[in-house]
mmCIF file of C-alpha atoms in Angstrom:
data_model
loop_
_atom_site.group_PDB
_atom_site.id
_atom_site.type_symbol
_atom_site.label_atom_id
_atom_site.label_comp_id
_atom_site.label_asym_id
_atom_site.label_seq_id
_atom_site.Cartn_x
_atom_site.Cartn_y
_atom_site.Cartn_z
ATOM 1 C CA MET A 1 -45.340 57.455 -66.999
ATOM 2 C CA ALA A 2 -48.409 56.667 -64.936
ATOM 3 C CA ARG A 3 -50.779 59.457 -63.966
ATOM 4 C CA ARG A 4 -50.555 58.665 -60.261
ATOM 5 C CA CYS A 5 -49.441 60.726 -57.270
ATOM 6 C CA GLU A 6 -46.273 59.250 -55.741
ATOM 7 C CA LEU A 7 -47.224 60.190 -52.178
ATOM 8 C CA THR A 8 -50.978 59.651 -51.896
ATOM 9 C CA GLY A 9 -51.681 57.189 -54.734
ATOM 10 C CA LYS A 10 -54.365 59.421 -56.238
ATOM 11 C CA GLY A 11 -54.931 58.369 -59.849
ATOM 12 C CA VAL A 12 -57.212 58.699 -62.855
ATOM 13 C CA MET A 13 -60.950 58.351 -62.294
ATOM 14 C CA VAL A 14 -63.558 57.655 -64.968
ATOM 15 C CA GLY A 15 -67.058 58.969 -65.379
ATOM 16 C CA ASN A 16 -69.501 60.426 -67.873
ATOM 17 C CA ASN A 17 -70.008 63.701 -69.681
ATOM 18 C CA VAL A 18 -73.745 64.322 -69.353
ATOM 19 C CA SER A 19 -75.371 66.636 -71.873
ATOM 20 C CA HIS A 20 -78.561 68.631 -71.387
ATOM 21 C CA ALA A 21 -80.389 65.828 -73.228
ATOM 22 C CA LEU A 22 -78.849 63.328 -70.779
ATOM 23 C CA ASN A 23 -76.628 61.746 -73.443
ATOM 24 C CA ARG A 24 -73.713 60.088 -71.671
ATOM 25 C CA THR A 25 -70.206 59.705 -73.087
ATOM 26 C CA ARG A 26 -67.268 58.298 -71.162
ATOM 27 C CA ARG A 27 -64.533 60.634 -69.931
ATOM 28 C CA ARG A 28 -61.480 60.598 -67.670
ATOM 29 C CA PHE A 29 -60.840 62.795 -64.655
ATOM 30 C CA LEU A 30 -57.072 63.355 -64.466
ATOM 31 C CA PRO A 31 -55.360 64.296 -61.192
ATOM 32 C CA ASN A 32 -53.623 67.682 -61.010
ATOM 33 C CA LEU A 33 -50.024 66.410 -60.986
ATOM 34 C CA VAL A 34 -47.053 68.748 -60.563
ATOM 35 C CA ASN A 35 -43.316 68.095 -60.618
ATOM 36 C CA VAL A 36 -41.763 69.357 -57.378
ATOM 37 C CA THR A 37 -38.517 69.042 -55.465
ATOM 38 C CA LEU A 38 -39.191 68.586 -51.755
ATOM 39 C CA ILE A 39 -36.430 69.152 -49.204
ATOM 40 C CA SER A 40 -35.828 66.481 -46.571
ATOM 41 C CA ASP A 41 -34.502 67.931 -43.304
ATOM 42 C CA ALA A 42 -33.222 64.565 -42.084
ATOM 43 C CA LEU A 43 -31.341 63.778 -45.321
ATOM 44 C CA ASN A 44 -30.263 67.377 -46.090
ATOM 45 C CA ARG A 45 -31.128 67.055 -49.784
ATOM 46 C CA GLY A 46 -33.947 67.567 -52.232
ATOM 47 C CA ILE A 47 -35.984 64.744 -53.773
ATOM 48 C CA LYS A 48 -37.949 65.114 -57.015
ATOM 49 C CA PHE A 49 -41.527 63.849 -56.941
ATOM 50 C CA ARG A 50 -44.559 63.956 -59.240
ATOM 51 C CA ILE A 51 -47.398 64.605 -56.817
ATOM 52 C CA SER A 52 -50.894 66.053 -56.855
ATOM 53 C CA ALA A 53 -51.498 69.646 -55.807
ATOM 54 C CA ALA A 54 -53.616 68.372 -52.897
ATOM 55 C CA ALA A 55 -50.713 66.211 -51.701
ATOM 56 C CA LEU A 56 -48.403 69.235 -51.833
ATOM 57 C CA ARG A 57 -50.767 71.137 -49.533
ATOM 58 C CA THR A 58 -50.937 68.121 -47.216
ATOM 59 C CA VAL A 59 -47.130 67.876 -47.035
ATOM 60 C CA GLU A 60 -46.942 71.535 -45.999
ATOM 61 C CA HIS A 61 -49.769 71.091 -43.489
ATOM 62 C CA ARG A 62 -48.097 68.109 -41.791
ATOM 63 C CA GLY A 63 -44.815 69.994 -41.371
ATOM 64 C CA GLY A 64 -42.655 68.953 -44.313
ATOM 65 C CA LEU A 65 -41.671 65.872 -46.262
ATOM 66 C CA ASP A 66 -40.179 63.933 -43.338
ATOM 67 C CA ALA A 67 -43.249 64.295 -41.133
ATOM 68 C CA PHE A 68 -45.550 63.400 -44.050
ATOM 69 C CA LEU A 69 -43.639 60.238 -44.961
ATOM 70 C CA LEU A 70 -43.440 58.988 -41.388
ATOM 71 C CA LYS A 71 -47.187 59.403 -40.931
ATOM 72 C CA GLN A 72 -48.266 58.031 -44.356
ATOM 73 C CA SER A 73 -48.935 54.292 -44.747
ATOM 74 C CA ASP A 74 -46.616 52.301 -47.006
ATOM 75 C CA ASP A 75 -49.335 50.927 -49.303
ATOM 76 C CA THR A 76 -50.132 54.370 -50.789
ATOM 77 C CA LEU A 77 -46.496 55.375 -51.357
ATOM 78 C CA SER A 78 -44.608 54.679 -54.580
ATOM 79 C CA THR A 79 -41.442 52.573 -54.467
ATOM 80 C CA LEU A 80 -39.310 55.740 -54.590
ATOM 81 C CA ALA A 81 -41.214 57.356 -51.725
ATOM 82 C CA ALA A 82 -41.100 54.148 -49.655
ATOM 83 C CA GLY A 83 -37.320 54.024 -50.101
ATOM 84 C CA ILE A 84 -37.008 57.658 -49.037
ATOM 85 C CA LYS A 85 -39.166 56.880 -46.001
ATOM 86 C CA LYS A 86 -36.752 54.111 -44.961
ATOM 87 C CA GLU A 87 -33.781 56.468 -45.379
ATOM 88 C CA VAL A 88 -35.490 59.167 -43.275
ATOM 89 C CA ARG A 89 -36.363 56.673 -40.541
ATOM 90 C CA ALA A 90 -32.736 55.434 -40.469
ATOM 91 C CA ALA A 91 -31.345 58.984 -40.393
ATOM 92 C CA LEU A 92 -33.618 59.988 -37.509
ATOM 93 C CA ALA A 93 -32.722 56.846 -35.523
ATOM 94 C CA VAL A 94 -29.024 57.801 -35.460
#
């Protein structure tokens, strides 16, 4: 399972631990991923995602999962999220 947010695409970053003596050793900065079930108003069901805590705050700020998906570009979404976006768009068009 990849350490990548399904909604924003945020992933692992790399950098250095720097000691007081300026010795540098490589390290990884992992995103704060949480398993959540977000409710879609258009689909009337919950969808399980593995997203970052920052993405969860952004979803709430934009007014829910449907509004977030419609505003988010397709290149940052996972295949699951892109499929849900198509379903939401179809449900709102009816």
